[in-house]
Short mmCIF file of C-alpha atoms and ligand atoms in Angstrom, two decimals:
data_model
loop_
_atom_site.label_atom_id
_atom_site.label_comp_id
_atom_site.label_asym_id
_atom_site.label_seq_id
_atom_site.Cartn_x
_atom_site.Cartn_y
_atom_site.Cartn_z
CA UNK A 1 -54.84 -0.58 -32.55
CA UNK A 2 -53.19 -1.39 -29.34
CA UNK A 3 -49.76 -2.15 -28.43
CA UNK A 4 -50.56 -6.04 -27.78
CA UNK A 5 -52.35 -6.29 -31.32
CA UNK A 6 -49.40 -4.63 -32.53
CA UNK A 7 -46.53 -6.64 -31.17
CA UNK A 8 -48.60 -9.83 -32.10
CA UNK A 9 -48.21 -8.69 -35.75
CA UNK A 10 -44.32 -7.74 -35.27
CA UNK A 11 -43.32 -10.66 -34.05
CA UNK A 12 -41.43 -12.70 -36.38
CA UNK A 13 -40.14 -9.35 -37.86
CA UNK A 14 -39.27 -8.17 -34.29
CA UNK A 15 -37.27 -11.43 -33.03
CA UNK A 16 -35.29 -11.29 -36.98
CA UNK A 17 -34.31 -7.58 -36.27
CA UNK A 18 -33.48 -8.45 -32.44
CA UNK A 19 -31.14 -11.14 -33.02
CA UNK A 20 -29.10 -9.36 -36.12
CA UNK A 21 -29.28 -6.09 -33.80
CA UNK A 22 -28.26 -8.12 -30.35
CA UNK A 23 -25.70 -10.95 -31.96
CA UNK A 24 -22.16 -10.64 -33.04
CA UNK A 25 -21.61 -13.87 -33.73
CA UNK A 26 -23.99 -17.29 -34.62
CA UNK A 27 -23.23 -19.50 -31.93
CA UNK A 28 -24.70 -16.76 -29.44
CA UNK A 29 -27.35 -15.66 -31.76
CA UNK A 30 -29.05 -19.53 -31.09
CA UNK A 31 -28.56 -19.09 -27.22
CA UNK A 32 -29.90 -15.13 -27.30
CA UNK A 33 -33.33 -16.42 -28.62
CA UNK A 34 -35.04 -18.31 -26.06
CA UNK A 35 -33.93 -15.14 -23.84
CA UNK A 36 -35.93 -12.63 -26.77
CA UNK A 37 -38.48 -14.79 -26.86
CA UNK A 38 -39.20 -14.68 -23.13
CA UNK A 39 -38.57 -11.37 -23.34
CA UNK A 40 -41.48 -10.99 -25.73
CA UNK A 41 -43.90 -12.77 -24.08
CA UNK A 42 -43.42 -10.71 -21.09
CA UNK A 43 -43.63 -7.49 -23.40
CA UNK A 44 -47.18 -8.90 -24.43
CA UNK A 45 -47.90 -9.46 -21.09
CA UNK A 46 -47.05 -6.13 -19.91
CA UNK A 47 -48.91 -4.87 -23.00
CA UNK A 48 -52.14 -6.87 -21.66
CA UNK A 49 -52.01 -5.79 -18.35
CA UNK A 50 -50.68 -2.55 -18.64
CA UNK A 51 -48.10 -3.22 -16.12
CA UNK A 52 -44.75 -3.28 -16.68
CA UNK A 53 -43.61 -5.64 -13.13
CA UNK A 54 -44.09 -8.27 -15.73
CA UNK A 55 -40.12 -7.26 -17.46
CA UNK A 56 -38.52 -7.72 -13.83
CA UNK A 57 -38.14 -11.38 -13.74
CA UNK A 58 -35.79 -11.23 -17.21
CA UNK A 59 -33.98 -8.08 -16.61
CA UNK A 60 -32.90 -9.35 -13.26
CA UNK A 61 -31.88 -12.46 -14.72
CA UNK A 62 -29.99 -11.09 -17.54
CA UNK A 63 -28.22 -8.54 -14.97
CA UNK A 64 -27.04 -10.77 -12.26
CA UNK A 65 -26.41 -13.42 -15.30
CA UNK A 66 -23.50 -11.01 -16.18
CA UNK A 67 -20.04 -12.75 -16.28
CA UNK A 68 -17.28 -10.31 -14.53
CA UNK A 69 -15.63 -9.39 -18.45
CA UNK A 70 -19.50 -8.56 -18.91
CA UNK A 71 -18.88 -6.55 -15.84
CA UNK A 72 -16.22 -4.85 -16.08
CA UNK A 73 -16.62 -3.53 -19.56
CA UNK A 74 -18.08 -0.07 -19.95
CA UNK A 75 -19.20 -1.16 -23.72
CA UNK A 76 -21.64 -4.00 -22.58
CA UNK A 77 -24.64 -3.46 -20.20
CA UNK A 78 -28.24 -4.74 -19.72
CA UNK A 79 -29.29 -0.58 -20.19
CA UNK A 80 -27.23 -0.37 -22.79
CA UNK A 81 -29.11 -3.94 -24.41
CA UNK A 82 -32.88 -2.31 -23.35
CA UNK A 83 -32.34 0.99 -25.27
CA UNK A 84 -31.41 -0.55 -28.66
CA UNK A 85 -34.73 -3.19 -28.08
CA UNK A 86 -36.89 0.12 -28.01
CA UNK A 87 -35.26 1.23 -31.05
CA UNK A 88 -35.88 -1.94 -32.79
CA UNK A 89 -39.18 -2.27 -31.85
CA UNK A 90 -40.27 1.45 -32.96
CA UNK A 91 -38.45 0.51 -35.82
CA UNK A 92 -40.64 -2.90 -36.89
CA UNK A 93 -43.50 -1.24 -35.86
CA UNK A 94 -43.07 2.23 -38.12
CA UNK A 95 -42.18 -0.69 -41.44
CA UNK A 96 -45.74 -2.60 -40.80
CA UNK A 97 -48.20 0.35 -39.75
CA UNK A 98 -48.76 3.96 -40.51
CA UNK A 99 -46.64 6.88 -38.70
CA UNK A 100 -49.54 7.73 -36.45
CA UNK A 101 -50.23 4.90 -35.15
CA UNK A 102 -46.56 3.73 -34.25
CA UNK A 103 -46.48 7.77 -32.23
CA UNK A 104 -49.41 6.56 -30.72
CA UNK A 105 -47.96 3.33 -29.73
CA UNK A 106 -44.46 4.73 -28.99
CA UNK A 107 -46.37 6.49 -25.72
CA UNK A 108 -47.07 3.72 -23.63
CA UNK A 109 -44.18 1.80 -24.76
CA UNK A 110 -41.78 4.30 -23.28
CA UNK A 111 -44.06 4.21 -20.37
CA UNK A 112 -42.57 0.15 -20.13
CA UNK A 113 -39.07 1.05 -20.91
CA UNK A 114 -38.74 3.56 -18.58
CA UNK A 115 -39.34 1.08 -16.01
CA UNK A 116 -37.23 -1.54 -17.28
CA UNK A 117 -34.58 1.07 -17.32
CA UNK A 118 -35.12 2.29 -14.13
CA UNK A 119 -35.09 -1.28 -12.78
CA UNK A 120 -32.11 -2.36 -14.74
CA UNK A 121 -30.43 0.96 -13.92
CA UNK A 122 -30.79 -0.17 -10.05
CA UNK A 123 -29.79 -3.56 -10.78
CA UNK A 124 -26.92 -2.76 -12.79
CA UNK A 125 -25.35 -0.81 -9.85
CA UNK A 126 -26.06 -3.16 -7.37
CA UNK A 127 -23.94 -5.97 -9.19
CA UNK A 128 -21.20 -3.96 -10.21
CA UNK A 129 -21.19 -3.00 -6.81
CA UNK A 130 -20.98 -6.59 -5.58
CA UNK A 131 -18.34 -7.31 -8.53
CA UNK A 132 -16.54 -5.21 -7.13
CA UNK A 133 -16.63 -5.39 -3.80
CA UNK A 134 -15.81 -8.79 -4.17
CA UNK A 135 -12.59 -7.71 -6.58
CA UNK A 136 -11.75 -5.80 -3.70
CA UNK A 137 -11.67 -8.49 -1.12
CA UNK A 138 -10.05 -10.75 -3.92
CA UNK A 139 -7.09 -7.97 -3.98
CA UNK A 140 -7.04 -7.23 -0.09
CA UNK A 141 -6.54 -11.25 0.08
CA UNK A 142 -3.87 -11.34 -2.48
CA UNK A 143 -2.31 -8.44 -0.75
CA UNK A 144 -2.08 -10.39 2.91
CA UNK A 145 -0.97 -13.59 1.15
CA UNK A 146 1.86 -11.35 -0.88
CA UNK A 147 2.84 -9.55 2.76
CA UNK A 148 2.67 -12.97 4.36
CA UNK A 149 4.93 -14.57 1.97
CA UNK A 150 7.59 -11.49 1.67
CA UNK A 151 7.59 -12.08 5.79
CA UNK A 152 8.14 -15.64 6.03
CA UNK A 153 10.49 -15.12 3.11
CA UNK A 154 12.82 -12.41 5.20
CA UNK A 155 12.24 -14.27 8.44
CA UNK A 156 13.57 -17.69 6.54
CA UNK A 157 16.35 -16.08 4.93
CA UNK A 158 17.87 -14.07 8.13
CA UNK A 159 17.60 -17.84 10.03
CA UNK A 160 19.63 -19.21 7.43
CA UNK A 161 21.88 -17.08 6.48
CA UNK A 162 22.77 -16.64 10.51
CA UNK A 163 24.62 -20.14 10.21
CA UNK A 164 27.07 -20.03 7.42
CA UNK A 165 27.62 -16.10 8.58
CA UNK A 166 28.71 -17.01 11.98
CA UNK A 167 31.20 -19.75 10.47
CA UNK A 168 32.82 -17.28 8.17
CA UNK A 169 33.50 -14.99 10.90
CA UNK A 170 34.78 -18.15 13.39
CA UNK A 171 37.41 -18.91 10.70
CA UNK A 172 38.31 -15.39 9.48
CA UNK A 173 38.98 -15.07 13.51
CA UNK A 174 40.85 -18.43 13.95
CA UNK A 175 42.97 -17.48 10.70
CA UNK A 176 43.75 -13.79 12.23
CA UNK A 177 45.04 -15.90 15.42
CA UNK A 178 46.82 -17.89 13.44
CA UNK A 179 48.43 -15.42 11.69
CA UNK A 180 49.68 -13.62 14.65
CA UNK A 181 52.13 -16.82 15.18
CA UNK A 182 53.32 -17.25 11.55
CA UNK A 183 55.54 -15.77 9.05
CA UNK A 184 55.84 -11.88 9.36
CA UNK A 185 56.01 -11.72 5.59
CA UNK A 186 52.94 -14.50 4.91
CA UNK A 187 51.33 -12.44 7.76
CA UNK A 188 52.03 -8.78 6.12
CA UNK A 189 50.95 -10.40 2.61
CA UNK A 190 47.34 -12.19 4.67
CA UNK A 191 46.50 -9.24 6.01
CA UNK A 192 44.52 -6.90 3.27
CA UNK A 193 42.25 -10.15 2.41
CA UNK A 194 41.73 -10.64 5.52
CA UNK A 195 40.78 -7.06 6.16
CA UNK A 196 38.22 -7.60 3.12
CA UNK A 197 36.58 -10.56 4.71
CA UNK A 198 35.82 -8.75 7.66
CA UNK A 199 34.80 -5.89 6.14
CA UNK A 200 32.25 -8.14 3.66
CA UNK A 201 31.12 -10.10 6.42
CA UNK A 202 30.42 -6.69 8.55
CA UNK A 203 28.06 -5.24 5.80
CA UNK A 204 26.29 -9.21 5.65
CA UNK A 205 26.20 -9.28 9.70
CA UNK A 206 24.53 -5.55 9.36
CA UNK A 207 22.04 -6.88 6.77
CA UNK A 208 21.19 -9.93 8.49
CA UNK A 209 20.38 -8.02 11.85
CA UNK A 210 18.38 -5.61 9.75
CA UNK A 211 16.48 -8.88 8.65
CA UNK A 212 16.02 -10.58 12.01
CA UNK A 213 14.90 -7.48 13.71
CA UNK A 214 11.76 -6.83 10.79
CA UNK A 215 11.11 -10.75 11.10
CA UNK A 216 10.81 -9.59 15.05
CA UNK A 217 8.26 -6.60 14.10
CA UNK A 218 6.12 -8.73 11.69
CA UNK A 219 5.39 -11.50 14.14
CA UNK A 220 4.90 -9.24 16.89
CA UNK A 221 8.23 -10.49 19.23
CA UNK A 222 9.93 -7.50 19.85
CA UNK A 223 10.97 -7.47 23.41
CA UNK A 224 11.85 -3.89 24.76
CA UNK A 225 13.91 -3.76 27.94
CA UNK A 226 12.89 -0.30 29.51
CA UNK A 227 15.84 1.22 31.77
CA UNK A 228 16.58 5.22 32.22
CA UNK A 229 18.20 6.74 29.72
CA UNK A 230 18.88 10.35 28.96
CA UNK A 231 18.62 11.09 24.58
CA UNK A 232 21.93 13.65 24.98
CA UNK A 233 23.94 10.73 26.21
CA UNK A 234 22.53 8.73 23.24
CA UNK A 235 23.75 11.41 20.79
CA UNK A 236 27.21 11.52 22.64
CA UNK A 237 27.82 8.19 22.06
CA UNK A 238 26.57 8.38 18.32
CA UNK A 239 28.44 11.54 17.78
CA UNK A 240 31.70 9.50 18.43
CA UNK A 241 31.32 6.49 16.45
CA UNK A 242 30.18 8.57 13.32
CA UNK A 243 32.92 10.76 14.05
CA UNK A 244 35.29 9.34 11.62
CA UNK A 245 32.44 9.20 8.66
CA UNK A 246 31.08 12.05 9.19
CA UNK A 247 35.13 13.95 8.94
CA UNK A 248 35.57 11.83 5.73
CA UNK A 249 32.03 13.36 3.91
CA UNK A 250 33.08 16.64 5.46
CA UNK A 251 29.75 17.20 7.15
CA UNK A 252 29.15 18.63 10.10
CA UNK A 253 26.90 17.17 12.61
CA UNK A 254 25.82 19.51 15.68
CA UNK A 255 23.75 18.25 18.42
CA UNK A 256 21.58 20.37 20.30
CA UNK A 257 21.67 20.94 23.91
CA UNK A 258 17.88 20.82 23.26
CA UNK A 259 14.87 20.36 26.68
CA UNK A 260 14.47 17.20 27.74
CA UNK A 261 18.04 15.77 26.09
CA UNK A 262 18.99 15.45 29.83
CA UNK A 263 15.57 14.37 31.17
CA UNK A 264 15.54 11.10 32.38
CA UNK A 265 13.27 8.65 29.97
CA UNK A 266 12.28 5.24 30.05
CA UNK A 267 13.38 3.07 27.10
CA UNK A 268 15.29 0.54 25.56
CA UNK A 269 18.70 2.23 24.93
CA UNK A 270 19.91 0.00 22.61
CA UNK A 271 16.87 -0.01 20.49
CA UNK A 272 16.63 3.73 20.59
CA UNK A 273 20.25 4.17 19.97
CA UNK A 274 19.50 1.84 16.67
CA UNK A 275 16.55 4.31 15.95
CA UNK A 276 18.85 7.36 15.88
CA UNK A 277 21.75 5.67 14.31
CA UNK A 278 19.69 4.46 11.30
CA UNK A 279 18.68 8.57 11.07
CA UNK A 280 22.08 10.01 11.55
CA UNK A 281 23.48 7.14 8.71
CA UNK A 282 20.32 7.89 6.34
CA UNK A 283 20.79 11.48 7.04
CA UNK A 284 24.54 11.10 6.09
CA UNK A 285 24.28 9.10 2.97
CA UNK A 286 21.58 11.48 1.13
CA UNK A 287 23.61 14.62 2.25
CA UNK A 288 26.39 15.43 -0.39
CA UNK A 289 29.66 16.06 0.94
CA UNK A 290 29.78 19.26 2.25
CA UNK A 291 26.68 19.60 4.16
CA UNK A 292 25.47 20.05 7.76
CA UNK A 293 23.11 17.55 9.83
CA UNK A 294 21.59 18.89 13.06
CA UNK A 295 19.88 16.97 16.14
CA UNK A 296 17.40 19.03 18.42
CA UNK A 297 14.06 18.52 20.27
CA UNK A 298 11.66 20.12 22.33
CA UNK A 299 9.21 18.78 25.53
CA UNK A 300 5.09 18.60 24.85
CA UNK A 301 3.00 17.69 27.77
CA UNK A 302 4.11 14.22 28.13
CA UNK A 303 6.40 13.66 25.27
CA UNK A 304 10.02 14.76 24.22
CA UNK A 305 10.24 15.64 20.30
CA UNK A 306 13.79 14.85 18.32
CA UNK A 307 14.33 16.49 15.10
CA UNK A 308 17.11 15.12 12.84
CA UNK A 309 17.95 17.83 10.06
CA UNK A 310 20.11 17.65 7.18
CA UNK A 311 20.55 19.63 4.28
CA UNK A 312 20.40 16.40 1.64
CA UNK A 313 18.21 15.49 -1.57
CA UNK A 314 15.26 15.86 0.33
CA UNK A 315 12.36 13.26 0.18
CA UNK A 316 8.80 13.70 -2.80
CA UNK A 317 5.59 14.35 -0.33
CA UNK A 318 4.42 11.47 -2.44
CA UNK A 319 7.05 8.90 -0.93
CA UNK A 320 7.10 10.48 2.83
CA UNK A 321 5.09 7.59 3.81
CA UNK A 322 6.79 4.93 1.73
CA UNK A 323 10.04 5.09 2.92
CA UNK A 324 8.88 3.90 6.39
CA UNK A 325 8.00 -0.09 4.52
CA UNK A 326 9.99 -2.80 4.71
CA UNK A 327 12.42 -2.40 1.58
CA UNK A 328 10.56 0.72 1.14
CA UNK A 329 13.89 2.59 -0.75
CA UNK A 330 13.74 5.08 -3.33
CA UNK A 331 15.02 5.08 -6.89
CA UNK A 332 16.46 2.60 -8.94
CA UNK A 333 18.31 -0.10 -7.03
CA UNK A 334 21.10 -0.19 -10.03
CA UNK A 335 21.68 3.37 -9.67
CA UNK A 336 22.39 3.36 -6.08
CA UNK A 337 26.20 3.42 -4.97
CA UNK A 338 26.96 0.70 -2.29
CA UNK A 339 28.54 1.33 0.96
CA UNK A 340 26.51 1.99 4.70
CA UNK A 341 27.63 5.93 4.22
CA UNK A 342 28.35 7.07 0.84
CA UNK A 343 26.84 9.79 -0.64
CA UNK A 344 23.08 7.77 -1.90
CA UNK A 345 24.62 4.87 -0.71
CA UNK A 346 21.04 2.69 -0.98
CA UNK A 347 20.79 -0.26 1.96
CA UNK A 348 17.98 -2.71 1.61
CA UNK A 349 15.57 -0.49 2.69
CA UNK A 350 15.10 -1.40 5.76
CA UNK A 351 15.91 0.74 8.75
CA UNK A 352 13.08 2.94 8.61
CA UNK A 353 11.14 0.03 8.52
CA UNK A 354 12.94 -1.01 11.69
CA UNK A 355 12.93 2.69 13.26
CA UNK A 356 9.30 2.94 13.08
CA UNK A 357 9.03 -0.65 14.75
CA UNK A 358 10.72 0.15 17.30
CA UNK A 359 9.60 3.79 17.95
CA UNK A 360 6.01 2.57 17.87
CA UNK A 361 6.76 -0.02 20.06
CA UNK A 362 7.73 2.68 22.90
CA UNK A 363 4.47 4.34 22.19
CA UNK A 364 5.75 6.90 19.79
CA UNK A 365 5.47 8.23 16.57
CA UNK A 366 7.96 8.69 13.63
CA UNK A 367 7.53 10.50 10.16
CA UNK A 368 9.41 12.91 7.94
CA UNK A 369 8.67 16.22 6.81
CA UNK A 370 10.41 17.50 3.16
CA UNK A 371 9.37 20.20 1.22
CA UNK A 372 10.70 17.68 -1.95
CA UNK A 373 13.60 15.79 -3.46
CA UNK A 374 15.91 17.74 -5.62
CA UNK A 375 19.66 16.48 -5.83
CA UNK A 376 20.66 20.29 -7.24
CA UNK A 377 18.99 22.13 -5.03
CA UNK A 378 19.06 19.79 -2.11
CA UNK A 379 15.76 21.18 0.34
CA UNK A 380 16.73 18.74 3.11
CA UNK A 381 14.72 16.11 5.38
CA UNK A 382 13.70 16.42 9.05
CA UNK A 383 12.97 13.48 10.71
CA UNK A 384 10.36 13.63 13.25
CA UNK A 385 10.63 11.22 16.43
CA UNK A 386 7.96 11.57 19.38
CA UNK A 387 8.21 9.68 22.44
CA UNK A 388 6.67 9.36 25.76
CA UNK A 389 8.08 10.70 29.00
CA UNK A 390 7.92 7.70 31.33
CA UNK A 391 8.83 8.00 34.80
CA UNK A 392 8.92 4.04 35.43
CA UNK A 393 9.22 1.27 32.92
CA UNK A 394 5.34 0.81 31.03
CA UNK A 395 3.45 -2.16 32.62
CA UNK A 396 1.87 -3.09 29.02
CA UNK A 397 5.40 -3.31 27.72
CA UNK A 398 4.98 0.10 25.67
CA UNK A 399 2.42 -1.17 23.16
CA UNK A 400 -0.10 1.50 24.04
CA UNK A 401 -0.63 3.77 21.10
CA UNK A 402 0.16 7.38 20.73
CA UNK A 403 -3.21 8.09 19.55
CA UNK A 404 -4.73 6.65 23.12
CA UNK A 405 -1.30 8.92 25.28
CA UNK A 406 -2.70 12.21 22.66
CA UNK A 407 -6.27 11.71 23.54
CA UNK A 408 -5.69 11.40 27.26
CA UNK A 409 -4.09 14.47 26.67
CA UNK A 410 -6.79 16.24 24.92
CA UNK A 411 -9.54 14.95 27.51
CA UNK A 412 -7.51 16.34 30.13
CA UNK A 413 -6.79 19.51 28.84
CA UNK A 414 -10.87 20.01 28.29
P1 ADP K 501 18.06 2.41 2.99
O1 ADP K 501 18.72 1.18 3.48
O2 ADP K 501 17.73 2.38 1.52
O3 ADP K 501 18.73 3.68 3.41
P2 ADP K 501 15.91 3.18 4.79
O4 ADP K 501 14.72 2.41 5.24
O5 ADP K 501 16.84 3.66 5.84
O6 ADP K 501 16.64 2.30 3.70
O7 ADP K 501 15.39 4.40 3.92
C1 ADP K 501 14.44 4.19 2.91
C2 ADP K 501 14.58 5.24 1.82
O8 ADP K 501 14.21 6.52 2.33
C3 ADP K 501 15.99 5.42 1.30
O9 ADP K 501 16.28 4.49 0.28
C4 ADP K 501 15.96 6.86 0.79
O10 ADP K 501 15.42 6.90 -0.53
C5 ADP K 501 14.95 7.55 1.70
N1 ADP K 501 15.61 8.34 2.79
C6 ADP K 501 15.81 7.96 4.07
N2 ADP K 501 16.40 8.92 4.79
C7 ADP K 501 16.58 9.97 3.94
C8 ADP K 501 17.13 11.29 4.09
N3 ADP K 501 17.61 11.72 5.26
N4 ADP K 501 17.14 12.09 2.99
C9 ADP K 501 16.64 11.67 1.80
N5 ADP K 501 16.10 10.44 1.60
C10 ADP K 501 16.07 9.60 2.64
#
């Protein structure tokens, strides 16, 4: 007997065991058996023509008829759904005819199922490959709106929060004025609240700068104004406004008289000086009291390199990348203390965000190198910055990227 005589006989039997086999539940059992049936017929066809093409049309439908749960799941797949059909079909066939004649059947049927599973194999992979390439995109898109809404957000908030700031400040000023010609003794009792408005309003002003200048990154509108500048005099003038922080954490800062510190550069000072200030403070508040920061540098072929050393908590490999996104900070917010330079004093998380900004937008290159973070052992941070040595201001505004400056390099060097 052949394999069409065969299946003619197993029908009914066949499409009974199929469904129970196929169906968890009623209501899918009724829409699974049109889809067996066709199924079937296509079996007998194959079985008639000895030529399994015949199974394509329904595999590919049930594949790319997959919903995305169907997808997703490892437990459900049109494989998976072919290999238990064999089984039930060797199965109805071995309860209607003799053992011999089933083996002898059983040969060219897995002759047909191993091209359905070879086909449904490849067409398996190619939708889950779709599925999720197209979860992908759906994430990436997600992702942009997120980043897009967290900008707009920031850039909103720092426009707003600009107004009221500025009138707090006015009248804390007009108030000190007044002051001056009043009471001694109203004066005397003012002057501690006073003192505390200016000092809250200081830490806002900070934050709001912080906020206006990322707002400036993200849409692009960061204007550099290139002049000479030499980095030692930049560190001078650093070393004397963190003077009076640094003597109250008892750390010691020295500053390198390192090549190219009094090498003439072209940059924006004040952004630059914001670069290394944001270090110096970071490198401050993760140092425990005690401890030593150190600036030095050395010249490349067209670039001066600034270390920034400290002998703090150190930084995870895992979050050396991290710390350079907006509000990219470290730890539990809750856990931080407050203040600009306390010891783990935690900011918004923002001026590496800002540093590498504005270091890119010279043409140069920021990142960090720490062999960990351990607040017993404390390994320490160096802070990488790379700039370009610039004999006259750039005429593309300093938006050409280090990679381009380091492959000139290399090409001319060959
Ligand atoms: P924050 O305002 O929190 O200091 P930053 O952008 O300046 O924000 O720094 C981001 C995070 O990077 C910090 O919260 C801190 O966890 C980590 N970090 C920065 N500088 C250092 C450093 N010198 N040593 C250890 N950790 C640092």
């Amino acid at each position: 007997m052949n394999v069409a005589e065969m299946l003619a006989v197993v029908h009914d039997d066949w499409m009974e065991a199929a469904l129970e086999g196929l169906s968890q539940t009623v209501a899918t059992r009724e829409g699974l058996r049109p889809q067996l049936e066709r199924f079937f017929e296509l079996l007998q066809q194959t079985a008639a023509s000895h030529d399994a093409v015949w199974m394509d049309s329904v595999i590919y439908l049930w594949v790319w008829s997959q919903t995305s749960t169907d997808l997703d799941s490892e437990h459900t797949s049109v494989v998976g759904v072919l290999q238990r059909l064999l089984g039930i079909t060797l199965q109805v066939a071995a309860r209607h005819f003799p053992p011999e004649e089933v083996l002898g059947a059983a040969e060219e049927l897995l002759q047909y199922w191993s091209h359905m599973l070879e086909y449904a194999t490849e067409q398996e992979i190619r939708a889950r490959l779709d599925h999720t390439t197209a979860e992908l995109e759906r994430a990436q898109r997600e992702l942009e709106r997120l980043d897009k809404s967290k900008s707009d957000f920031i850039s909103v908030a720092a426009h707003e929060l600009k107004t009221p700031l500025t009138l707090v400040e006015g009248y804390a000023a007009m108030l000190r004025d007044t002051l001056t010609s009043a009471d001694k003794g109203v004066a005397l009792q003012a002057q501690p609240f006073l003192e505390g408005i200016f000092r809250g309003s200081k830490r806002i002003r900070a934050i709001v700068d912080d906020l206006v200048d990322v707002s400036l990154l993200d849409n692009d509108m960061l204007k550099l104004s290139f002049q000479p500048l030499w980095l030692g005099q930049i560190f001078r003038s650093l070393a004397d406004e963190l003077a009076p922080v640094l003597a109250e954490r008892r750390l010691t800062l020295k500053i390198h008289h390192f090549p190219g510190s009094d090498r003439v550069l072209f940059g924006d000072v004040e952004r630059l000086q914001q670069v290394f200030r944001n270090l110096l403070t970071n490198a401050i508040k993760y140092t425990p009291d005690g401890g030593k920061i150190t600036v030095d540098g050395r010249l490349l072929e067209g670039f001066v390199e600034v270390l920034v050393m400290d002998t703090g908590i150190g930084i995870d490999p895992a979050d050396q990348r991290i710390i350079f996104d907006k509000f990219g900070r470290l730890g539990n917010p809750l856990t931080h203390s407050s203040g600009k330079t306390r010891f783990k004093g935690g900011g918004p998380g923002l001026g590496l965000a800002i540093a590498k900004g504005i270091v890119e937008a010279h043409g140069g290159s920021i990142w960090v190198e720490s062999p960990g973070y351990d607040e017993e052992k404390c390994p320490g941070s160096t802070f990488h910055v790379l700039l370009p040595l610039r004999e006259a201001p750039p005429e593309d505004g300093g938006k050409e990227s280090i990679f381009a400056k380091l492959a000139a390099y290399i090409k001319k060097g060959e």
